[in-house]
Short mmCIF file of C-alpha atoms and ligand atoms in Angstrom, two decimals:
data_model
loop_
_atom_site.label_atom_id
_atom_site.label_comp_id
_atom_site.label_asym_id
_atom_site.label_seq_id
_atom_site.Cartn_x
_atom_site.Cartn_y
_atom_site.Cartn_z
CA UNK A 1 -0.01 0.00 0.01
CA UNK A 2 1.41 3.40 -0.88
CA UNK A 3 0.55 6.63 0.85
CA UNK A 4 1.82 10.12 0.20
CA UNK A 5 3.64 11.81 3.07
CA UNK A 6 1.89 15.25 3.15
CA UNK A 7 4.83 17.02 4.70
CA UNK A 8 7.48 16.06 2.23
CA UNK A 9 5.28 14.94 -0.67
CA UNK A 10 7.30 11.74 -0.81
CA UNK A 11 5.59 8.38 -1.51
CA UNK A 12 5.70 6.04 1.52
CA UNK A 13 4.73 2.35 1.86
CA UNK A 14 2.26 1.58 4.58
CA UNK A 15 3.46 -1.60 6.22
CA UNK A 16 1.91 -3.95 8.70
CA UNK A 17 2.61 -2.50 12.15
CA UNK A 18 2.65 1.16 10.99
CA UNK A 19 0.52 3.59 12.97
CA UNK A 20 -2.48 4.40 10.70
CA UNK A 21 -2.64 8.12 9.86
CA UNK A 22 -5.02 9.97 12.17
CA UNK A 23 -6.93 11.56 9.33
CA UNK A 24 -9.94 13.89 9.70
CA UNK A 25 -12.82 13.65 7.28
CA UNK A 26 -16.53 14.33 6.75
CA UNK A 27 -18.77 11.25 7.07
CA UNK A 28 -22.42 10.43 7.21
CA UNK A 29 -21.90 10.30 11.02
CA UNK A 30 -20.42 13.84 11.02
CA UNK A 31 -16.88 15.10 11.07
CA UNK A 32 -14.58 12.36 12.33
CA UNK A 33 -10.97 11.98 13.37
CA UNK A 34 -9.86 8.36 13.00
CA UNK A 35 -8.13 7.72 16.29
CA UNK A 36 -10.91 9.46 18.33
CA UNK A 37 -13.61 7.53 16.40
CA UNK A 38 -11.88 4.19 17.13
CA UNK A 39 -10.98 4.83 20.75
CA UNK A 40 -10.26 1.30 22.10
CA UNK A 41 -11.97 -0.54 19.18
CA UNK A 42 -10.63 -2.33 16.17
CA UNK A 43 -11.46 -0.63 12.86
CA UNK A 44 -12.13 -1.74 9.35
CA UNK A 45 -11.76 1.08 6.76
CA UNK A 46 -12.86 -0.06 3.33
CA UNK A 47 -13.18 1.87 0.08
CA UNK A 48 -15.50 1.31 -2.82
CA UNK A 49 -15.41 2.68 -6.38
CA UNK A 50 -18.61 4.69 -6.28
CA UNK A 51 -22.12 5.30 -4.89
CA UNK A 52 -25.17 4.08 -6.91
CA UNK A 53 -23.22 1.22 -8.54
CA UNK A 54 -24.39 -2.39 -8.44
CA UNK A 55 -21.47 -4.33 -6.93
CA UNK A 56 -20.85 -1.65 -4.28
CA UNK A 57 -24.50 -1.76 -3.26
CA UNK A 58 -24.33 -5.54 -2.69
CA UNK A 59 -21.07 -5.07 -0.72
CA UNK A 60 -22.30 -2.34 1.60
CA UNK A 61 -25.59 -4.20 1.96
CA UNK A 62 -23.73 -7.25 3.18
CA UNK A 63 -21.53 -5.18 5.47
CA UNK A 64 -24.70 -3.57 6.95
CA UNK A 65 -26.22 -7.00 7.54
CA UNK A 66 -23.03 -8.23 9.26
CA UNK A 67 -22.52 -4.99 11.29
CA UNK A 68 -23.80 -6.69 14.54
CA UNK A 69 -21.17 -9.39 14.02
CA UNK A 70 -18.46 -6.69 13.69
CA UNK A 71 -19.77 -4.87 16.81
CA UNK A 72 -19.66 -8.21 18.81
CA UNK A 73 -15.98 -8.31 17.99
CA UNK A 74 -15.46 -4.69 19.06
CA UNK A 75 -14.83 -3.64 15.46
CA UNK A 76 -16.04 -0.30 13.93
CA UNK A 77 -16.70 -0.23 10.22
CA UNK A 78 -16.06 2.76 7.98
CA UNK A 79 -16.70 2.86 4.24
CA UNK A 80 -15.19 5.45 1.92
CA UNK A 81 -15.46 6.63 -1.66
CA UNK A 82 -14.78 9.79 -3.70
CA UNK A 83 -18.51 10.73 -3.69
CA UNK A 84 -20.08 13.58 -1.77
CA UNK A 85 -21.77 13.46 1.59
CA UNK A 86 -25.18 14.12 0.04
CA UNK A 87 -24.67 11.20 -2.38
CA UNK A 88 -23.64 8.90 0.51
CA UNK A 89 -26.82 9.86 2.42
CA UNK A 90 -29.08 9.31 -0.60
CA UNK A 91 -27.33 6.03 -1.66
CA UNK A 92 -27.49 4.61 1.91
CA UNK A 93 -31.29 4.64 1.60
CA UNK A 94 -30.98 2.55 -1.54
CA UNK A 95 -28.70 0.07 0.25
CA UNK A 96 -31.21 -0.21 3.13
CA UNK A 97 -34.03 -0.83 0.66
CA UNK A 98 -31.90 -3.43 -1.17
CA UNK A 99 -31.52 -5.18 2.17
CA UNK A 100 -35.28 -4.86 2.80
CA UNK A 101 -34.51 -2.93 6.01
CA UNK A 102 -37.38 -1.05 7.70
CA UNK A 103 -37.68 2.37 5.94
CA UNK A 104 -36.28 5.20 8.10
CA UNK A 105 -33.78 3.13 10.01
CA UNK A 106 -30.26 4.48 10.20
CA UNK A 107 -27.43 3.05 8.16
CA UNK A 108 -25.26 1.29 10.74
CA UNK A 109 -21.80 2.68 10.06
CA UNK A 110 -20.29 5.91 8.66
CA UNK A 111 -19.50 6.44 4.95
CA UNK A 112 -16.60 8.87 4.48
CA UNK A 113 -16.92 11.51 1.76
CA UNK A 114 -13.50 11.83 0.10
CA UNK A 115 -14.73 13.89 -2.86
CA UNK A 116 -11.47 15.86 -2.84
CA UNK A 117 -9.61 12.49 -3.23
CA UNK A 118 -7.23 13.35 -0.41
CA UNK A 119 -7.49 9.97 1.39
CA UNK A 120 -7.66 7.69 -1.58
CA UNK A 121 -4.49 9.25 -2.91
CA UNK A 122 -2.73 9.34 0.47
CA UNK A 123 -3.63 5.72 1.30
CA UNK A 124 -3.06 4.23 -2.24
CA UNK A 125 -6.73 3.23 -2.60
CA UNK A 126 -7.10 3.96 -6.41
CA UNK A 127 -7.78 1.57 -9.25
CA UNK A 128 -5.99 2.96 -12.39
CA UNK A 129 -8.03 0.65 -14.64
CA UNK A 130 -11.42 2.10 -13.65
CA UNK A 131 -12.15 5.76 -14.47
CA UNK A 132 -15.04 8.12 -13.78
CA UNK A 133 -16.75 10.26 -16.45
CA UNK A 134 -13.93 12.83 -16.18
CA UNK A 135 -11.26 10.19 -16.75
CA UNK A 136 -10.18 10.21 -13.06
CA UNK A 137 -9.35 6.82 -11.50
CA UNK A 138 -11.98 5.42 -9.15
CA UNK A 139 -11.26 4.14 -5.69
CA UNK A 140 -10.42 0.42 -5.59
CA UNK A 141 -11.93 -2.05 -3.09
CA UNK A 142 -9.34 -1.68 -0.40
CA UNK A 143 -9.64 -3.11 3.15
CA UNK A 144 -7.55 -1.93 6.08
CA UNK A 145 -7.88 -3.62 9.48
CA UNK A 146 -6.60 -1.32 12.27
CA UNK A 147 -5.91 -2.56 15.77
CA UNK A 148 -6.90 -0.85 19.09
CA UNK A 149 -3.20 0.29 19.15
CA UNK A 150 -4.02 2.17 15.87
CA UNK A 151 -1.53 0.02 13.93
CA UNK A 152 -2.21 -1.60 10.58
CA UNK A 153 -2.93 -5.29 11.12
CA UNK A 154 -4.02 -6.36 7.57
CA UNK A 155 -4.58 -4.79 4.16
CA UNK A 156 -6.27 -6.30 1.09
CA UNK A 157 -6.67 -4.60 -2.27
CA UNK A 158 -9.25 -5.79 -4.78
CA UNK A 159 -9.88 -4.18 -8.22
CA UNK A 160 -13.13 -2.32 -8.79
CA UNK A 161 -14.56 -5.24 -10.80
CA UNK A 162 -14.29 -7.85 -8.03
CA UNK A 163 -16.61 -7.68 -5.01
CA UNK A 164 -15.29 -8.66 -1.60
CA UNK A 165 -16.44 -11.38 0.80
CA UNK A 166 -17.31 -9.84 4.15
CA UNK A 167 -17.58 -13.23 5.83
CA UNK A 168 -13.90 -13.62 5.02
CA UNK A 169 -13.16 -10.25 6.59
CA UNK A 170 -14.90 -11.43 9.79
CA UNK A 171 -12.94 -14.65 9.62
CA UNK A 172 -9.56 -12.84 9.38
CA UNK A 173 -10.62 -10.55 12.27
CA UNK A 174 -11.26 -13.69 14.39
CA UNK A 175 -7.77 -14.85 13.49
CA UNK A 176 -6.15 -11.43 14.08
CA UNK A 177 -7.83 -11.14 17.52
CA UNK A 178 -6.97 -14.67 18.51
CA UNK A 179 -3.32 -14.38 17.52
CA UNK A 180 -3.08 -10.97 19.23
CA UNK A 181 -3.76 -12.71 22.58
CA UNK A 182 -2.23 -16.16 22.12
CA UNK A 183 1.02 -17.47 20.69
CA UNK A 184 -0.69 -19.45 17.97
CA UNK A 185 -1.18 -19.29 14.18
CA UNK A 186 -4.35 -20.23 12.24
CA UNK A 187 -4.13 -22.64 9.29
CA UNK A 188 -5.79 -22.48 5.90
CA UNK A 189 -9.59 -21.93 6.04
CA UNK A 190 -9.47 -21.84 9.82
CA UNK A 191 -12.71 -20.95 11.64
CA UNK A 192 -13.26 -20.29 15.36
CA UNK A 193 -13.44 -23.62 17.20
CA UNK A 194 -11.01 -25.34 14.78
CA UNK A 195 -7.65 -26.37 16.07
CA UNK A 196 -4.67 -23.98 15.60
CA UNK A 197 -1.05 -24.38 14.63
CA UNK A 198 2.04 -23.97 16.76
CA UNK A 199 4.04 -21.16 15.14
CA UNK A 200 7.55 -21.97 14.05
CA UNK A 201 10.28 -21.24 16.63
CA UNK A 202 8.13 -22.06 19.68
CA UNK A 203 10.15 -24.59 21.74
CA UNK A 204 8.56 -28.00 22.30
CA UNK A 205 8.43 -27.39 26.09
CA UNK A 206 6.45 -24.16 25.62
CA UNK A 207 4.12 -25.81 23.13
CA UNK A 208 3.40 -28.54 25.67
CA UNK A 209 2.41 -25.86 28.21
CA UNK A 210 0.30 -23.94 25.66
CA UNK A 211 -1.59 -27.06 24.59
CA UNK A 212 -2.10 -29.38 27.56
CA UNK A 213 -4.24 -31.73 25.33
CA UNK A 214 -1.13 -32.28 23.25
CA UNK A 215 0.36 -31.44 19.87
CA UNK A 216 0.09 -33.58 16.79
CA UNK A 217 3.23 -33.50 14.57
CA UNK A 218 2.79 -34.67 10.99
CA UNK A 219 5.63 -36.85 9.67
CA UNK A 220 6.95 -35.38 6.39
CA UNK A 221 9.44 -36.58 3.73
CA UNK A 222 11.91 -33.90 4.77
CA UNK A 223 12.05 -35.40 8.25
CA UNK A 224 11.57 -31.89 9.65
CA UNK A 225 9.16 -31.64 12.57
CA UNK A 226 7.51 -28.32 11.69
CA UNK A 227 3.89 -29.18 11.00
CA UNK A 228 2.63 -29.02 14.57
CA UNK A 229 -1.10 -28.66 15.20
CA UNK A 230 -2.92 -28.70 18.53
CA UNK A 231 -4.25 -32.19 18.98
CA UNK A 232 -7.70 -31.07 20.17
CA UNK A 233 -9.23 -27.61 19.86
CA UNK A 234 -8.76 -25.66 23.11
CA UNK A 235 -10.83 -22.69 24.29
CA UNK A 236 -8.37 -19.93 23.63
CA UNK A 237 -9.19 -16.38 24.73
CA UNK A 238 -9.97 -13.96 21.87
C1 BEZ B 301 -19.92 -1.71 -9.30
O1 BEZ B 301 -19.90 -1.34 -8.10
O2 BEZ B 301 -20.79 -2.27 -9.76
C2 BEZ B 301 -18.72 -1.37 -10.12
C3 BEZ B 301 -18.00 -0.19 -9.90
C4 BEZ B 301 -16.91 0.09 -10.73
C5 BEZ B 301 -16.50 -0.82 -11.70
C6 BEZ B 301 -17.21 -1.97 -11.84
C7 BEZ B 301 -18.30 -2.29 -11.07
#
């Protein structure tokens, strides 16, 4: 992910572990400053190419349906595109209708109006292949997961033509929160309740303490004993 350093106008790379810029922006929930908005919560900032477009409507509709699941995990959602605040307000009514939500109910999370393109440029959220009617690149489908320490925990960048899977975003948050509190790693397609892996470089003695039910080590042709999985799923703290 690239972002532009506003003081020096240099291009910087946002890396995992970097403190996320404490930007200020207008949103459908009012003027917001990122770190104040998040307080002690996790955050998901995700951009979309434009309001009143089909794939984006399905995505924000799904995110709205899943918003109680994000809240349960202490995660605040924030959407963003280069459209105006008025367009966001009008479009959010369409999204609610698409979801068959009770008319008049409030859209559950803020949509940031970046119509001056400051954030999409700063945070490298543009898709050069997709342009608006003025030939300007649209915002891509970017996902940033920010931890309660305000540091970047995960970033995913999809092109405008591919809609995201918000169940997958919930799944990675479950893994991020689990691995933030426990010295474990989650294997392919892991879901809460499945057994976890012992990360490389954890000594056998420590693994035995971490997993009293035992660790299963798969024998492999290399003879190396690295594929260690907890023998039985334990109730780890999230
Ligand atoms: C959409 O949301 O439907 C969309 C937006 C930009 C490019 C392609 C699809």
